[in-house]
Coordinates of C-alpha atoms and ligand atoms in Angstrom, one line a residue:
M166 CA 4.7 109.4 -60.2
C167 CA 1.8 107.8 -62.1
G168 CA 2.1 106.2 -65.5
I169 CA 0.1 107.3 -68.5
M170 CA -0.6 105.5 -71.8
G171 CA -2.6 106.5 -74.9
C172 CA -3.2 105.0 -78.3
V173 CA -5.3 106.0 -81.4
G174 CA -5.5 104.1 -84.6
K175 CA -4.8 100.5 -85.7
S176 CA -1.7 99.2 -84.1
G177 CA -0.2 96.3 -86.1
R178 CA 0.0 93.3 -83.9
K179 CA -2.1 94.4 -80.9
S180 CA -5.5 95.8 -80.3
V181 CA -5.7 99.3 -78.8
I182 CA -6.8 97.8 -75.5
E183 CA -3.8 95.5 -75.5
V184 CA -1.5 98.4 -76.3
I185 CA -2.9 100.4 -73.4
L186 CA -2.9 97.6 -70.8
D187 CA 0.6 96.5 -71.8
G188 CA 1.8 100.1 -71.5
L189 CA 0.3 100.4 -68.1
E190 CA 1.9 97.1 -67.0
K191 CA 5.3 98.4 -68.2
Q192 CA 4.9 101.6 -66.3
E193 CA 3.3 100.2 -63.2
Y194 CA 6.6 100.9 -61.3
R195 CA 5.6 104.6 -61.5
G196 CA 2.6 104.1 -59.2
Y197 CA 0.3 101.3 -58.3
D198 CA -2.4 102.5 -56.0
S199 CA -5.2 102.3 -58.6
A200 CA -5.5 102.0 -62.3
G201 CA -8.0 102.8 -65.1
V202 CA -8.7 103.0 -68.8
A203 CA -11.1 105.0 -70.9
L204 CA -11.9 103.2 -74.2
R205 CA -13.7 104.8 -77.1
C206 CA -16.1 102.0 -78.1
A207 CA -19.0 101.9 -80.6
D208 CA -21.4 103.5 -78.2
G209 CA -19.2 106.1 -76.5
V210 CA -16.4 106.2 -73.9
K211 CA -16.2 103.3 -71.5
N212 CA -14.4 104.2 -68.3
I213 CA -13.1 101.2 -66.2
K214 CA -11.3 101.9 -63.0
I215 CA -10.1 99.7 -60.1
V216 CA -8.2 100.1 -56.8
G217 CA -5.2 97.9 -57.0
R218 CA -2.8 96.6 -59.6
V219 CA -2.9 96.6 -63.4
S220 CA -3.4 92.8 -63.3
E221 CA -6.8 93.5 -61.6
L222 CA -7.6 96.1 -64.3
V223 CA -6.8 93.6 -67.0
K224 CA -9.4 91.2 -65.5
R225 CA -12.0 93.9 -65.3
V226 CA -11.5 94.9 -68.9
E227 CA -11.8 91.3 -70.0
E228 CA -15.1 91.0 -68.2
C229 CA -16.3 94.1 -70.2
A230 CA -14.9 92.8 -73.5
S231 CA -18.2 92.7 -75.3
E232 CA -18.9 96.3 -74.5
C233 CA -15.5 97.4 -75.7
A234 CA -15.5 95.8 -79.1
G235 CA -13.9 97.8 -81.9
T236 CA -12.1 100.2 -79.6
Q237 CA -10.1 102.6 -81.9
S238 CA -8.6 104.8 -79.2
G239 CA -8.1 105.0 -75.5
I240 CA -6.1 106.3 -72.6
G241 CA -5.0 104.7 -69.4
H242 CA -3.4 105.5 -66.1
T243 CA -1.7 103.8 -63.1
R244 CA -1.8 106.0 -60.1
W245 CA 0.5 107.1 -57.2
A246 CA -1.9 109.1 -55.1
T247 CA -1.0 112.7 -54.2
H248 CA -4.4 114.4 -53.8
G249 CA -7.3 112.3 -52.5
A250 CA -7.5 108.8 -51.0
V251 CA -6.9 105.6 -53.0
T252 CA -10.5 105.0 -54.2
V253 CA -12.2 104.1 -57.4
T254 CA -13.7 107.5 -57.7
N255 CA -10.3 109.2 -57.3
A256 CA -8.7 106.8 -59.8
H257 CA -8.0 108.1 -63.3
P258 CA -9.3 108.6 -66.0
H259 CA -11.6 111.5 -64.9
E260 CA -14.6 112.6 -66.8
S261 CA -16.1 116.1 -67.0
C262 CA -19.7 116.2 -65.6
D263 CA -21.1 116.7 -69.2
G264 CA -19.0 113.7 -70.4
M265 CA -17.3 115.9 -73.1
V266 CA -13.7 115.5 -71.7
T267 CA -12.0 112.4 -70.4
L268 CA -8.5 112.9 -69.0
V269 CA -5.5 111.3 -67.3
H270 CA -2.8 113.3 -65.5
N271 CA 0.6 112.9 -63.9
G272 CA 1.8 115.7 -61.7
I273 CA 0.3 118.2 -59.3
I274 CA -2.0 121.1 -60.3
E275 CA -1.1 123.7 -57.7
N276 CA -4.0 126.0 -58.5
S277 CA -6.6 123.2 -58.6
R278 CA -8.5 124.6 -55.5
E279 CA -9.0 128.0 -57.1
I280 CA -10.2 126.5 -60.3
R281 CA -12.5 124.2 -58.4
A282 CA -14.0 127.0 -56.3
R283 CA -14.6 129.1 -59.4
L284 CA -16.3 126.2 -61.3
E285 CA -18.3 125.1 -58.3
A286 CA -19.6 128.6 -57.9
D287 CA -20.8 128.3 -61.5
G288 CA -22.7 125.1 -60.6
I289 CA -20.3 122.5 -61.8
K290 CA -20.5 119.4 -59.6
F291 CA -17.1 117.8 -58.7
V292 CA -17.1 114.2 -57.7
T293 CA -13.5 113.4 -56.7
E294 CA -11.0 114.7 -54.2
T295 CA -8.3 115.0 -56.8
D296 CA -6.4 118.0 -58.2
T297 CA -6.9 116.4 -61.6
E298 CA -10.6 116.9 -61.8
S299 CA -10.1 120.7 -62.0
P300 CA -8.4 120.7 -65.4
C301 CA -10.9 118.1 -66.6
Q302 CA -13.9 120.2 -65.7
L303 CA -12.2 123.4 -66.8
L304 CA -11.4 122.1 -70.2
A305 CA -15.0 120.9 -70.7
R306 CA -16.2 124.4 -69.8
I307 CA -13.7 126.1 -72.2
Y308 CA -14.2 123.7 -75.1
S309 CA -16.6 124.8 -77.9
G310 CA -15.5 122.7 -80.8
D311 CA -11.9 124.0 -81.3
A312 CA -9.6 121.5 -79.5
R313 CA -6.4 123.4 -80.2
S314 CA -7.5 126.7 -78.7
A315 CA -9.3 125.0 -75.8
M316 CA -6.1 123.1 -75.0
S317 CA -4.1 126.2 -75.3
E318 CA -6.3 128.1 -72.9
L319 CA -6.3 125.2 -70.4
C320 CA -2.6 124.9 -70.4
R321 CA -2.1 128.6 -69.9
S322 CA -4.5 128.5 -66.9
L323 CA -2.8 125.8 -65.0
V324 CA 0.0 126.2 -62.4
G325 CA 2.1 123.2 -61.3
A326 CA 3.3 120.1 -63.0
F327 CA 1.3 118.2 -65.5
A328 CA 1.4 115.6 -68.2
L329 CA -2.1 115.5 -69.5
V330 CA -3.7 113.1 -72.0
I331 CA -7.2 113.9 -73.2
M332 CA -10.0 112.5 -75.3
F333 CA -12.9 114.7 -76.4
R334 CA -16.3 112.9 -76.8
D335 CA -16.9 114.5 -80.3
R336 CA -13.4 113.8 -81.7
P337 CA -13.2 110.0 -81.9
N338 CA -9.9 109.9 -83.9
E339 CA -7.9 112.3 -81.7
I340 CA -6.0 112.2 -78.5
W341 CA -4.5 115.5 -77.1
C342 CA -1.5 115.8 -74.8
A343 CA 0.3 118.6 -73.0
R344 CA 3.2 118.9 -70.7
T345 CA 4.8 121.0 -68.0
A346 CA 7.4 119.4 -65.8
S347 CA 6.0 115.8 -65.8
P348 CA 7.5 113.6 -68.6
L349 CA 5.6 112.6 -71.7
V350 CA 6.7 110.9 -74.9
V351 CA 4.8 110.3 -78.1
A352 CA 5.4 108.2 -81.2
A353 CA 3.7 107.3 -84.5
D354 CA 4.1 104.2 -86.7
G355 CA 2.0 105.2 -89.7
S356 CA -1.2 103.5 -88.7
A357 CA -1.4 104.5 -85.0
S358 CA -0.1 107.1 -82.6
Y359 CA 0.9 106.5 -79.0
C360 CA 1.8 108.4 -75.9
A361 CA 3.3 107.4 -72.6
S362 CA 5.1 108.6 -69.5
D363 CA 8.1 106.3 -70.1
P364 CA 9.7 105.5 -73.5
T365 CA 9.9 101.8 -72.6
A366 CA 6.2 101.5 -73.0
L367 CA 6.5 102.5 -76.7
L368 CA 9.5 100.4 -77.8
D369 CA 7.3 97.5 -79.1
Y370 CA 5.9 100.0 -81.8
T371 CA 8.8 102.2 -82.7
H372 CA 12.2 103.4 -81.5
D373 CA 11.8 106.9 -82.9
L374 CA 10.3 108.9 -80.2
F375 CA 9.2 112.5 -79.7
F376 CA 9.8 113.8 -76.2
I377 CA 7.3 116.5 -75.4
E378 CA 9.0 119.6 -74.2
E379 CA 8.0 122.0 -71.4
G380 CA 5.1 124.1 -72.7
E381 CA 4.4 121.8 -75.6
M382 CA 1.1 120.2 -76.8
A383 CA 0.5 117.4 -79.3
E384 CA -2.4 116.1 -81.3
L385 CA -2.3 112.4 -82.0
T386 CA -4.3 110.8 -84.8
P387 CA -4.0 107.5 -86.6
N388 CA -2.0 109.3 -89.3
G389 CA 0.6 110.9 -87.1
V390 CA 1.3 113.6 -84.6
R391 CA 1.2 117.4 -84.7
F392 CA 3.0 119.6 -82.2
F393 CA 2.0 123.0 -80.8
D394 CA 3.3 125.6 -78.3
F395 CA 0.9 126.5 -75.5
D396 CA -0.1 129.5 -77.5
G397 CA -1.4 127.2 -80.2
T398 CA 1.3 127.8 -82.8
S399 CA 2.3 124.6 -84.6
H400 CA 5.9 123.6 -85.1
G401 CA 7.9 120.7 -86.5
K402 CA 9.9 118.3 -84.4
S403 CA 12.5 115.6 -85.0
P404 CA 12.3 112.2 -83.3
I405 CA 15.1 110.9 -81.0
H406 CA 16.2 107.3 -81.7
L407 CA 16.4 105.1 -78.6
D408 CA 18.3 102.0 -79.3
W409 CA 17.0 100.0 -76.2
D410 CA 15.8 96.6 -77.1
S411 CA 12.3 95.7 -75.9
V412 CA 13.7 92.4 -74.7
M413 CA 15.6 94.4 -72.1
T414 CA 12.3 95.2 -70.4
D415 CA 11.4 91.6 -70.1
K416 CA 11.8 89.7 -66.8
G417 CA 12.9 86.5 -68.6
R418 CA 13.6 83.6 -66.4
Y419 CA 13.8 85.6 -63.2
D420 CA 11.2 86.0 -60.5
H421 CA 11.9 89.7 -60.2
F422 CA 13.3 92.5 -62.4
M423 CA 15.5 93.4 -59.4
R424 CA 17.2 90.0 -59.4
K425 CA 17.7 90.1 -63.2
E426 CA 19.1 93.6 -62.9
I427 CA 21.5 92.7 -60.1
E428 CA 22.9 90.0 -62.5
E429 CA 23.4 92.4 -65.3
Q430 CA 26.0 94.5 -63.4
P431 CA 29.2 92.9 -64.7
D432 CA 28.0 93.6 -68.3
V433 CA 27.1 97.2 -67.4
L434 CA 30.5 97.8 -66.0
R435 CA 32.3 96.2 -68.9
L436 CA 30.4 98.1 -71.5
T437 CA 30.8 101.4 -69.7
V438 CA 34.6 101.0 -69.3
D439 CA 35.0 99.8 -72.9
T440 CA 33.1 102.8 -74.2
H441 CA 35.2 105.4 -72.5
T442 CA 38.7 104.0 -72.3
S443 CA 41.3 102.6 -74.5
L444 CA 43.8 100.2 -72.8
T445 CA 45.2 102.5 -70.2
N446 CA 43.7 105.8 -71.1
V447 CA 40.4 107.4 -70.3
D448 CA 38.9 109.7 -72.9
M449 CA 35.5 111.3 -72.3
G450 CA 36.1 114.4 -74.3
K451 CA 33.8 113.4 -77.2
S452 CA 31.0 112.1 -74.9
I453 CA 30.9 115.2 -72.8
G454 CA 31.6 117.8 -75.4
L455 CA 33.0 120.3 -72.9
P456 CA 36.0 122.3 -74.1
A457 CA 39.2 120.8 -72.5
D458 CA 40.5 124.2 -71.4
M459 CA 37.3 124.8 -69.5
M460 CA 38.0 121.6 -67.5
K461 CA 41.4 123.0 -66.6
N462 CA 39.9 126.1 -64.9
I463 CA 37.5 124.3 -62.7
R464 CA 38.0 125.1 -59.0
R465 CA 34.7 123.9 -57.6
L466 CA 33.0 120.7 -58.3
Q467 CA 29.4 120.1 -57.2
F468 CA 27.6 116.7 -57.4
V469 CA 23.8 116.9 -57.1
A470 CA 21.4 114.0 -57.0
C471 CA 18.7 112.2 -55.0
G472 CA 18.6 108.8 -53.3
T473 CA 20.8 106.1 -54.7
S474 CA 22.1 108.5 -57.3
H475 CA 23.3 110.7 -54.5
Y476 CA 25.2 107.8 -52.9
A477 CA 26.8 107.2 -56.3
T478 CA 28.1 110.8 -56.2
L479 CA 29.7 110.2 -52.8
V480 CA 31.7 107.3 -54.3
A481 CA 33.0 109.7 -56.9
R482 CA 33.8 112.4 -54.4
D483 CA 36.0 109.9 -52.5
I484 CA 37.8 108.8 -55.6
I485 CA 38.6 112.4 -56.6
E486 CA 39.7 113.4 -53.1
S487 CA 42.0 110.3 -52.9
L488 CA 43.8 111.6 -56.0
D489 CA 43.7 115.4 -55.7
N490 CA 42.6 117.4 -52.7
S491 CA 42.9 120.8 -54.4
L492 CA 39.4 120.9 -55.7
D493 CA 36.6 122.2 -53.6
I494 CA 34.1 119.4 -53.9
R495 CA 30.6 119.1 -52.5
A496 CA 27.9 116.5 -52.9
D497 CA 24.4 117.6 -52.2
V498 CA 21.0 116.1 -52.3
A499 CA 19.1 118.0 -55.0
S500 CA 16.1 118.9 -52.7
E501 CA 18.6 120.8 -50.5
Y502 CA 20.9 122.3 -53.1
R503 CA 18.0 123.9 -55.0
Y504 CA 17.0 126.0 -51.9
R505 CA 20.5 126.9 -50.7
N506 CA 22.6 129.9 -51.5
V507 CA 25.1 127.8 -53.5
P508 CA 28.1 129.3 -55.2
G509 CA 28.4 129.0 -59.0
G510 CA 29.9 130.5 -62.1
A511 CA 32.5 129.8 -64.8
D512 CA 35.0 128.2 -62.4
T513 CA 32.4 125.7 -61.1
L514 CA 31.4 122.4 -62.6
A515 CA 28.1 120.9 -61.4
V516 CA 27.3 117.2 -62.2
F517 CA 23.6 116.3 -62.0
V518 CA 23.1 112.5 -61.7
S519 CA 19.6 111.1 -62.3
Q520 CA 18.9 107.6 -63.6
S521 CA 15.5 108.6 -64.9
G522 CA 16.4 112.1 -65.9
E523 CA 13.0 113.2 -64.6
T524 CA 13.5 113.7 -60.9
A525 CA 11.9 117.0 -60.1
D526 CA 14.4 118.2 -57.5
T527 CA 17.4 117.3 -59.6
L528 CA 15.9 119.2 -62.6
A529 CA 15.2 122.2 -60.5
A530 CA 18.7 122.1 -59.1
A531 CA 20.2 122.0 -62.6
R532 CA 18.1 125.0 -63.7
L533 CA 19.4 126.9 -60.7
A534 CA 23.0 126.1 -61.5
R535 CA 22.5 127.1 -65.1
S536 CA 21.0 130.4 -64.1
L537 CA 24.2 131.0 -62.1
G538 CA 26.4 130.5 -65.1
T539 CA 27.8 127.2 -63.7
N540 CA 29.1 124.6 -66.2
C541 CA 26.7 121.7 -66.0
I542 CA 26.9 118.0 -66.9
A543 CA 24.1 115.6 -66.6
V544 CA 24.6 111.9 -66.0
T545 CA 21.5 110.0 -66.9
N546 CA 20.4 106.5 -68.0
V547 CA 17.6 107.7 -70.3
R548 CA 18.4 109.3 -73.7
G549 CA 15.8 112.0 -74.4
S550 CA 14.8 112.5 -70.8
T551 CA 14.2 116.0 -69.5
I552 CA 17.7 116.3 -67.9
D553 CA 19.3 115.1 -71.2
R554 CA 17.5 117.7 -73.1
E555 CA 17.9 120.6 -70.7
V556 CA 21.5 120.3 -69.7
E557 CA 24.0 121.2 -72.4
H558 CA 26.3 118.2 -71.8
T559 CA 25.1 114.7 -71.0
I560 CA 26.9 111.5 -70.4
L561 CA 24.7 108.5 -70.7
S562 CA 25.1 105.7 -68.2
L563 CA 24.8 102.5 -70.2
A564 CA 22.8 100.3 -67.8
G565 CA 19.8 99.8 -70.2
P566 CA 16.3 100.1 -68.9
E567 CA 15.8 99.4 -65.2
I568 CA 12.4 98.3 -64.2
G569 CA 12.7 97.3 -60.5
V570 CA 11.9 100.3 -58.4
A571 CA 15.0 99.7 -56.3
A572 CA 18.0 100.9 -58.2
T573 CA 20.7 98.3 -58.7
K574 CA 22.5 98.1 -62.1
T575 CA 22.1 101.8 -62.6
F576 CA 24.1 102.5 -59.4
T577 CA 26.9 100.4 -60.9
G578 CA 26.5 102.3 -64.2
Q579 CA 26.6 105.6 -62.3
I580 CA 29.7 104.8 -60.2
T581 CA 31.5 103.6 -63.3
I582 CA 30.7 106.7 -65.3
L583 CA 31.5 109.0 -62.4
T584 CA 34.8 107.2 -61.8
L585 CA 35.7 107.7 -65.4
L586 CA 34.6 111.3 -65.4
A587 CA 36.7 111.9 -62.2
L588 CA 39.7 110.4 -63.9
Y589 CA 39.1 112.4 -67.1
L590 CA 38.7 115.7 -65.1
L591 CA 41.8 115.2 -63.1
K592 CA 43.8 114.2 -66.2
E593 CA 42.7 117.4 -68.0
K594 CA 43.7 119.4 -64.9
G595 CA 47.0 117.7 -64.9
S596 CA 46.7 116.1 -61.5
L597 CA 46.4 112.4 -62.6
S598 CA 49.7 110.7 -63.2
A599 CA 50.0 108.2 -66.0
S600 CA 50.8 105.5 -63.5
D601 CA 47.6 106.2 -61.5
E602 CA 45.6 106.3 -64.7
A603 CA 46.9 103.0 -65.8
R604 CA 46.5 101.4 -62.4
L605 CA 42.9 102.6 -62.0
I606 CA 41.8 101.7 -65.5
G607 CA 43.4 98.3 -65.0
G608 CA 41.5 98.0 -61.8
L609 CA 38.2 98.9 -63.4
R610 CA 38.9 96.4 -66.2
S611 CA 39.4 93.6 -63.6
L612 CA 36.1 94.3 -61.9
P613 CA 33.5 92.5 -64.2
A614 CA 35.1 89.1 -63.5
K615 CA 35.1 89.9 -59.7
L616 CA 31.4 90.9 -59.8
Q617 CA 30.7 87.6 -61.6
A618 CA 32.4 85.7 -58.9
I619 CA 30.4 87.5 -56.2
L620 CA 27.2 86.6 -57.9
E621 CA 28.1 83.0 -57.5
D622 CA 28.2 83.4 -53.7
E623 CA 24.4 84.0 -53.7
P624 CA 23.5 80.8 -51.9
H625 CA 25.6 81.9 -48.9
I626 CA 24.1 85.4 -48.9
R627 CA 20.6 83.9 -49.2
A628 CA 21.3 81.8 -46.1
L629 CA 22.5 84.8 -44.2
A630 CA 19.4 86.8 -45.2
K631 CA 17.2 84.0 -43.9
K632 CA 19.1 83.9 -40.7
H633 CA 18.8 87.6 -40.1
S634 CA 15.4 88.3 -41.5
G635 CA 13.9 88.3 -38.0
S636 CA 16.1 91.2 -36.8
K637 CA 14.3 94.2 -35.6
G638 CA 16.7 96.4 -37.6
F639 CA 20.1 96.8 -39.1
F640 CA 23.0 99.2 -38.7
F641 CA 25.4 99.5 -41.6
I642 CA 28.8 100.8 -40.6
G643 CA 32.0 101.6 -42.5
R644 CA 34.7 104.2 -43.0
R645 CA 35.6 106.5 -46.0
E646 CA 35.1 104.6 -49.3
S647 CA 32.6 102.2 -47.5
V648 CA 30.4 105.0 -46.2
P649 CA 28.4 105.5 -49.4
L650 CA 27.9 101.8 -49.6
T651 CA 26.6 101.7 -46.0
M652 CA 24.0 104.2 -47.1
E653 CA 23.0 102.2 -50.2
G654 CA 22.9 98.9 -48.3
A655 CA 20.6 100.5 -45.7
L656 CA 18.4 102.1 -48.3
K657 CA 17.9 98.8 -50.2
L658 CA 16.7 97.2 -47.0
K659 CA 14.3 100.1 -46.2
E660 CA 12.8 100.3 -49.6
I661 CA 12.2 96.6 -50.4
A662 CA 12.1 94.9 -47.0
Y663 CA 10.5 97.8 -45.0
L664 CA 13.0 97.2 -42.2
P665 CA 14.5 99.9 -40.0
S666 CA 18.1 100.2 -41.2
E667 CA 20.5 103.0 -40.7
A668 CA 24.0 103.9 -42.0
Y669 CA 26.7 105.4 -39.9
P670 CA 30.4 106.2 -40.4
A671 CA 31.8 103.6 -37.9
G672 CA 33.4 106.4 -35.9
E673 CA 30.0 107.9 -35.2
M674 CA 28.6 104.9 -33.4
K675 CA 29.7 106.0 -30.0
H676 CA 28.2 109.5 -30.5
G677 CA 24.7 108.1 -30.0
P678 CA 23.6 105.2 -32.2
I679 CA 25.3 102.6 -30.1
A680 CA 22.7 103.1 -27.5
M681 CA 20.2 101.2 -29.7
L682 CA 22.3 98.0 -29.9
D683 CA 21.1 94.7 -28.4
E684 CA 21.0 91.1 -29.5
K685 CA 18.1 91.8 -31.9
L686 CA 19.7 94.5 -34.0
T687 CA 22.1 93.3 -36.6
V688 CA 25.3 95.2 -37.5
V689 CA 26.6 94.9 -41.0
A690 CA 30.2 96.1 -40.9
L691 CA 32.0 97.0 -44.1
V692 CA 35.7 96.3 -43.5
P693 CA 37.8 96.1 -46.6
G694 CA 41.5 95.4 -46.0
G695 CA 43.7 98.4 -45.9
D696 CA 44.7 101.3 -43.7
L697 CA 41.3 101.7 -41.9
S698 CA 40.6 98.1 -41.3
D699 CA 41.9 98.0 -37.7
K700 CA 40.0 101.2 -36.7
T701 CA 36.7 99.8 -38.1
L702 CA 37.3 96.5 -36.4
S703 CA 37.6 98.3 -33.0
N704 CA 34.2 99.8 -33.7
V705 CA 32.9 96.4 -34.5
E706 CA 34.3 95.1 -31.2
E707 CA 32.3 97.8 -29.4
C708 CA 29.1 96.6 -31.1
R709 CA 29.9 93.0 -30.2
A710 CA 30.3 93.9 -26.6
R711 CA 26.7 95.2 -26.8
S712 CA 25.5 91.7 -28.0
A713 CA 24.6 92.8 -31.5
P714 CA 24.9 90.1 -34.1
I715 CA 27.6 91.0 -36.6
I716 CA 27.9 90.4 -40.3
I717 CA 31.4 91.4 -41.6
L718 CA 31.6 92.3 -45.3
T719 CA 35.3 92.2 -46.1
T720 CA 37.9 91.6 -48.9
E721 CA 39.6 88.2 -49.2
D722 CA 42.9 89.6 -48.2
N723 CA 41.7 90.8 -44.8
D724 CA 42.1 87.7 -42.6
D725 CA 42.0 89.7 -39.4
A726 CA 38.4 90.7 -40.0
R727 CA 36.9 87.2 -40.1
D728 CA 37.2 86.6 -36.4
F729 CA 35.1 89.7 -35.6
G730 CA 31.8 88.5 -37.2
D731 CA 29.2 86.0 -36.4
D732 CA 28.9 85.8 -40.2
V733 CA 31.3 86.8 -42.9
I734 CA 30.9 87.7 -46.6
S735 CA 34.1 87.8 -48.4
V736 CA 34.6 89.6 -51.8
P737 CA 37.7 89.8 -54.1
R738 CA 40.3 92.5 -53.3
T739 CA 40.3 95.6 -55.5
E740 CA 42.0 99.0 -55.7
R741 CA 41.1 100.6 -52.4
E742 CA 38.9 103.2 -54.2
F743 CA 36.8 100.5 -55.9
F744 CA 35.6 98.6 -52.8
P745 CA 32.0 100.1 -53.4
F746 CA 31.9 98.1 -56.7
V747 CA 32.5 94.8 -55.1
G748 CA 30.8 95.4 -51.8
L749 CA 27.5 96.4 -53.6
I750 CA 26.2 93.1 -54.9
P751 CA 26.3 91.3 -51.6
L752 CA 24.3 94.1 -50.0
Q753 CA 21.8 94.1 -52.9
L754 CA 21.4 90.3 -52.7
F755 CA 21.1 90.5 -48.9
A756 CA 18.2 93.0 -49.1
Y757 CA 16.6 91.1 -52.0
H758 CA 16.6 87.8 -50.1
I759 CA 15.4 89.3 -46.8
A760 CA 12.5 90.9 -48.8
R761 CA 11.7 87.5 -50.3
E762 CA 11.7 85.9 -46.9
L763 CA 9.3 88.5 -45.7
G764 CA 7.1 88.2 -48.7
R765 CA 7.5 91.8 -49.9
D766 CA 6.5 93.1 -53.3
I767 CA 10.1 93.4 -54.4
D768 CA 9.8 95.2 -57.8
K769 CA 7.0 97.5 -56.6
P770 CA 7.5 98.3 -53.0
R771 CA 4.7 100.0 -51.2
N772 CA 4.5 103.8 -51.2
L773 CA 7.3 104.2 -53.7
A774 CA 7.5 105.1 -57.4
K775 CA 10.6 104.8 -59.5
S776 CA 10.5 108.4 -60.9
V777 CA 9.8 111.1 -58.4
T778 CA 8.5 113.8 -60.8
V779 CA 7.0 116.0 -58.1
E780 CA 8.8 117.9 -55.4
Ligands
AGP911 C1 16.7 103.9 -55.2 O1 16.6 102.5 -55.1 C2 15.5 104.6 -55.5 N1 14.8 104.2 -56.6 C3 15.7 106.2 -55.4 O2 16.4 106.5 -54.2 C4 16.3 106.8 -56.6 O3 17.7 106.6 -56.7 C5 16.0 108.4 -56.5 O4 14.6 108.6 -56.5 C6 16.7 109.1 -57.6 O5 16.1 108.8 -58.9 P1 16.9 109.3 -60.2 O6 18.2 108.7 -60.2 O7 16.0 108.7 -61.3 O8 16.9 110.8 -60.2

């Protein structure tokens, strides 16, 4: 929620203004209600803010170019509103009433009202409705020439989540940062220092990054970065090397990042399988670092995640159950798990899945599990993210940076990693036979080519999307291995097309949802061939009898299914457990093309942000 950028010094190829605006553009997926920059120019700090997108901000900054000449430092922000309406006044950066402090913030200051009341009683005039103005005015009140101690006092006074980036009027060559809960990463290349919410905003300058920890502050100058605890004590810190290529964050020839990222899925799958298997063997021992005998003693397995990542865990749960039903498995959304009286301890393994590694609820759930003595593994796409640093054992999903707000290739990365983890766990427990291992790894290896073939069916899926884009809503139905996919298909349509779409286990339709069906509500039925095909087709028949238009998504071996749909999407046959891998791309493309038909903002859907860093 919200993207932050800061730069001080002389960045090689770009001006400070370009660094900040590029960084905001790269992080716009984090929030896009309003945007602003504060630039230290020859005659003071120039604060430029707009309601709308970063592209509008770029135009405004260009209009002010002559006033901003020679800018040597600056901070910027792209906002996802929490406190206060979307207005220019509420947009960041905020300035203290005496002009001493200029500040941007990501997070929520929970004691902002108390601070505000106290300062207002002392005669300080607040001008915004935001929680952010409180730390801004408070810092100006505390500051009397010693930035480190003022920052220290400020940070210890705040309750809630914050990544703060701050300029003091009388310190032209410094930017100060601090963090609790919300992500913040800094870097230095010898002539300039940078900070951002997301590492991808810094990859043009260096790949060696310092992730700011909970309760840590940093002072950025053109010569480098110094780190402090909240009590003001300085300490050293080593960078983490991130080997992502900045080209990966480029849209290339595609109209949307989402479309590009859909196409990258065969490569993500191939890379992940190659990394963790040899011919017919899975080996994740080194990647996880968990002692093998610990795995043998696991009785309970808990998957915890949010949104698409949660649906990925449901795929893993099905795969494990299909091979070994002796484990007690649950898959919870993190926002529920963290407030439940969950069991834990040494015989429990909890797997926390988060693409960003910054989702507030997933982090809190992991902290809870660790406090119970539960063995924890994180699966994340971002090396150096909070979950990677906090949880002892991390497995990286190898999807590369995902920019589109709607998760696509990272879902494929997650289900691949989780499948391999499931196989590894069962193998260590002695409940995976060599023949099942070889069969399933062989199945995984055959998937990239199948995904490639599905991508080639795009014109057909685009035509279906056009035909059904006028529907008043969609029901996605399926059974067992298809159920997580019905959820993901429905979520994609909700988030990028803004259409009502629901997912139901096919057997649940008669228990209520079927009442909603008529000729304007499209049913997308997921019916792979196999033991449950006939049962699902009976449910489809019931929907047809209520005049609902039917799209059947099936596997090429399931001839029976074709006659049940007004439209049919056929995908290659797989191991029964792997239908989610091949069923996914048609559903992503279907949502993508419907959203295009409806003229939606596909990469930055309204009201959403890619990282949900507040509860
Ligand atoms: C999916 O398209 C969404 N972007 C969202 O549901 C996402 O999966 C969820 O917010 C979890 O994010 P995480 O994986 O970064 O924790």
